[in-house]
Coordinates of C-alpha atoms in Angstrom, one line a residue:
Chain H
A1 CA -1.2 2.1 -6.1
Q2 CA 2.2 3.5 -5.6
S3 CA 3.4 6.6 -3.8
V4 CA 6.2 8.0 -3.1
T5 CA 7.7 10.4 0.2
Q6 CA 10.6 13.2 0.3
P7 CA 10.4 13.6 3.9
D8 CA 12.7 16.8 3.3
I9 CA 11.2 19.6 1.8
H10 CA 14.2 21.6 2.3
I11 CA 18.1 21.0 2.5
T12 CA 20.4 23.8 3.2
V13 CA 24.4 22.5 2.1
S14 CA 27.5 24.3 2.2
E15 CA 29.8 24.0 -0.9
G16 CA 32.0 21.2 -1.2
A17 CA 29.7 19.7 1.4
S18 CA 28.3 16.0 0.5
L19 CA 24.7 15.8 0.5
E20 CA 22.0 12.9 0.9
L21 CA 18.3 13.1 -0.4
R22 CA 15.8 10.5 1.1
C23 CA 13.0 9.0 -0.8
N24 CA 10.4 6.3 0.4
Y25 CA 8.2 4.6 -1.8
S26 CA 5.1 2.4 -1.5
Y27 CA 4.7 -0.5 -4.1
G28 CA 3.7 -4.4 -4.0
A29 CA 6.8 -5.2 -5.9
T30 CA 10.2 -3.8 -7.2
P31 CA 9.5 -0.7 -8.8
Y32 CA 11.1 1.5 -11.8
L33 CA 12.6 4.3 -9.8
F34 CA 13.8 7.7 -11.0
W35 CA 15.4 11.0 -9.3
Y36 CA 14.8 14.3 -11.4
V37 CA 15.8 17.5 -11.3
Q38 CA 14.2 20.8 -11.8
S39 CA 15.9 24.5 -11.8
P40 CA 13.4 27.6 -11.4
G41 CA 10.9 27.4 -14.3
Q42 CA 11.9 24.7 -16.0
G43 CA 11.4 21.3 -17.2
L44 CA 12.1 18.2 -15.7
Q45 CA 15.7 16.6 -16.1
L46 CA 16.5 12.9 -15.3
L47 CA 19.4 12.7 -13.1
L48 CA 19.7 8.7 -12.7
K49 CA 17.6 5.7 -12.9
Y50 CA 16.7 2.1 -11.4
F51 CA 15.2 -1.0 -13.3
S52 CA 17.0 -4.2 -11.4
G53 CA 20.1 -5.6 -10.9
D54 CA 23.5 -3.3 -9.2
T55 CA 21.6 -1.2 -5.9
L56 CA 23.9 1.3 -6.6
V57 CA 23.3 3.6 -9.9
Q58 CA 25.5 6.4 -11.2
G59 CA 23.9 9.1 -12.6
I60 CA 24.7 12.4 -14.5
K61 CA 26.1 15.6 -12.6
G62 CA 28.2 13.1 -10.1
F63 CA 25.0 12.0 -8.8
E64 CA 24.7 8.9 -7.4
A65 CA 21.7 6.4 -5.5
E66 CA 21.1 3.3 -3.8
F67 CA 18.3 1.1 -3.6
K68 CA 17.2 -0.6 -0.8
R69 CA 14.3 -3.3 -0.7
S70 CA 14.6 -3.9 2.9
Q71 CA 13.7 0.0 3.7
S72 CA 11.5 0.7 0.3
S73 CA 14.0 3.3 0.0
F74 CA 15.8 5.3 -3.0
N75 CA 18.2 7.9 -1.6
L76 CA 20.5 10.6 -3.5
R77 CA 23.8 11.5 -2.8
K78 CA 26.5 13.4 -4.3
P79 CA 30.1 13.8 -2.5
S80 CA 30.5 17.4 -2.9
V81 CA 28.4 19.7 -4.0
H82 CA 28.4 23.1 -6.1
W83 CA 26.6 25.9 -6.2
S84 CA 25.0 24.7 -9.4
D85 CA 23.1 22.0 -7.7
A86 CA 20.8 24.2 -6.1
A87 CA 17.6 23.1 -7.2
E88 CA 14.1 20.8 -6.6
Y89 CA 15.1 17.4 -6.7
F90 CA 12.1 14.6 -7.3
C91 CA 12.2 10.9 -6.6
A92 CA 9.5 9.2 -9.1
V93 CA 8.2 5.3 -8.8
G94 CA 6.7 3.5 -12.1
P95 CA 5.4 -0.3 -11.9
P96 CA 7.5 -2.0 -14.6
N97 CA 5.5 -2.0 -18.1
D98 CA 3.3 0.8 -16.7
Y99 CA 3.4 4.4 -18.2
K100 CA 2.8 6.8 -15.8
L101 CA 5.1 8.1 -12.7
S102 CA 4.3 9.1 -9.6
F103 CA 6.4 11.4 -8.0
G104 CA 7.0 12.8 -4.3
A105 CA 6.4 16.6 -3.3
G106 CA 10.5 17.2 -4.2
T107 CA 13.3 18.3 -1.8
T108 CA 14.9 21.7 -2.2
V109 CA 18.8 22.1 -1.9
T110 CA 20.0 25.3 -0.9
V111 CA 23.8 25.7 -1.6
R112 CA 25.6 27.9 0.7
A113 CA 28.6 29.4 0.1
Chain W
D1 CA 17.5 15.0 -30.7
T2 CA 16.2 18.9 -30.0
G3 CA 14.2 17.5 -26.9
V4 CA 10.7 17.9 -25.9
S5 CA 9.3 21.4 -27.1
Q6 CA 6.2 22.8 -25.3
D7 CA 4.4 26.1 -26.7
P8 CA 4.0 28.7 -25.2
R9 CA 5.8 29.2 -22.3
H10 CA 3.7 31.0 -20.3
K11 CA 0.1 32.0 -20.5
I12 CA -2.1 34.4 -18.5
T13 CA -5.7 33.9 -19.1
K14 CA -9.0 34.9 -17.4
R15 CA -11.2 33.1 -15.6
G16 CA -13.9 31.7 -18.3
Q17 CA -11.3 31.8 -21.0
N18 CA -10.4 28.7 -23.3
V19 CA -6.6 27.7 -23.9
T20 CA -4.8 25.5 -26.2
F21 CA -1.5 24.3 -25.0
R22 CA 0.9 22.4 -27.5
C23 CA 3.6 19.5 -26.8
D24 CA 6.2 18.3 -29.6
P25 CA 7.6 15.2 -28.0
I26 CA 11.0 13.9 -29.3
S27 CA 11.2 12.5 -32.5
E28 CA 10.3 8.6 -33.0
H29 CA 8.9 8.6 -29.4
N30 CA 5.7 7.1 -29.7
R31 CA 4.4 7.5 -25.8
L32 CA 3.2 11.1 -24.8
Y33 CA 2.6 12.2 -21.5
W34 CA 0.7 14.9 -19.8
Y35 CA 1.2 16.3 -16.1
R36 CA 0.4 19.3 -13.8
Q37 CA 2.4 20.7 -11.4
T38 CA 1.5 23.0 -8.7
L39 CA 3.6 25.3 -6.5
G40 CA 5.1 23.2 -4.1
Q41 CA 4.3 20.0 -5.3
G42 CA 5.7 17.3 -7.6
P43 CA 3.8 16.7 -11.4
E44 CA 0.7 14.7 -11.3
F45 CA -0.1 12.4 -14.4
L46 CA -2.8 13.9 -16.3
T47 CA -3.2 11.7 -19.5
Y48 CA -1.2 9.0 -21.6
F49 CA -0.7 8.7 -25.5
Q50 CA 0.5 5.8 -27.5
N51 CA 0.9 6.6 -31.1
E52 CA -2.4 8.6 -31.1
A53 CA -4.6 6.5 -28.8
Q54 CA -5.4 8.2 -25.7
L55 CA -5.0 4.7 -22.8
E56 CA -5.5 6.8 -19.8
K57 CA -7.0 9.4 -18.4
S58 CA -6.6 10.8 -14.8
R59 CA -9.6 11.7 -12.5
L60 CA -7.7 15.0 -12.0
L61 CA -8.7 15.6 -15.9
S62 CA -12.2 16.6 -15.9
D63 CA -14.5 17.4 -18.6
R64 CA -13.5 20.6 -18.9
F65 CA -10.0 19.2 -20.0
S66 CA -9.5 17.6 -23.6
A67 CA -6.0 16.2 -25.1
E68 CA -5.4 15.2 -28.4
R69 CA -2.6 13.6 -30.7
P70 CA -4.4 13.2 -34.0
K71 CA -1.3 12.2 -35.8
G72 CA 1.1 9.9 -33.5
S73 CA 3.2 13.4 -33.3
F74 CA 2.7 16.5 -31.7
S75 CA -0.2 16.4 -29.1
T76 CA -2.8 19.4 -27.8
L77 CA -4.2 19.7 -24.6
E78 CA -7.5 22.0 -24.2
I79 CA -8.7 23.7 -21.0
Q80 CA -12.2 25.2 -21.6
R81 CA -13.8 27.7 -19.0
T82 CA -10.8 27.8 -17.0
E83 CA -11.0 28.4 -12.9
Q84 CA -8.4 29.8 -10.6
G85 CA -7.6 26.3 -9.3
D86 CA -6.2 25.7 -13.1
S87 CA -3.2 27.5 -12.4
A88 CA -0.2 25.2 -12.3
M89 CA 2.6 24.4 -14.8
Y90 CA 1.5 21.7 -17.2
L91 CA 4.8 19.2 -18.4
C92 CA 4.5 17.4 -21.0
A93 CA 6.9 14.6 -21.7
S94 CA 7.4 11.5 -24.1
R95 CA 9.3 8.1 -23.8
G96 CA 10.6 6.0 -26.9
P97 CA 9.1 2.0 -27.8
R98 CA 12.8 0.8 -26.1
S99 CA 12.9 2.7 -23.0
Y100 CA 11.1 3.1 -19.7
E101 CA 12.8 7.0 -19.4
Q102 CA 10.0 9.7 -19.5
Y103 CA 12.1 12.7 -21.0
F104 CA 10.4 16.0 -20.0
G105 CA 9.8 19.3 -21.9
P106 CA 9.8 23.2 -20.1
G107 CA 6.4 23.4 -19.1
T108 CA 3.4 25.8 -19.6
R109 CA 3.0 28.0 -16.9
L110 CA -0.9 28.9 -16.7
T111 CA -2.0 31.6 -14.8
V112 CA -5.7 32.2 -14.5
T113 CA -6.9 35.8 -13.1

């Protein structure tokens, strides 16, 4: 069975600073990997996805993520955060051709002025 | 494309009452998923439909829970004899026939008093 670990429960970052959120997964082969963002009281919005190919993927809102097979990681990065990036971020994994996603517990990002 | 919609957005009910939630997926999305999200956690898979067929149910879905998608379009999730432990956000997602991304609705927040 697949699982996802997001080691950081809460991160505080200054506006304009860089951000990196960690995600480690457990799966026997290369899964499909996703990052979602959730604002308070809202559903989840897809930021980016990795299926195969180039291990550095670009997403919306200036986010990118890098897949590292040797480390079973899929970390999310943004070079310069904006106050509107304050939200909860979820990493998810799904086996290819399967249908259900397994999510990490999430990382809450606070942006200070 | 109006996105996934869910109704109601909020529901407060007394323990022991039955509740029903509705999800309208993105048009032409033949796959529909239900997830449950409790405070401080990521979403957990509940059940999955491909067209009108319910293909998998999580063990989280006790016999008090039932989901339907009668015409392969909208879906309903019913909880009978609600318990306080059912208090959560119930999220619906849909996916098209030629994609792997799941698109989430805003969720229905259930509070059982």
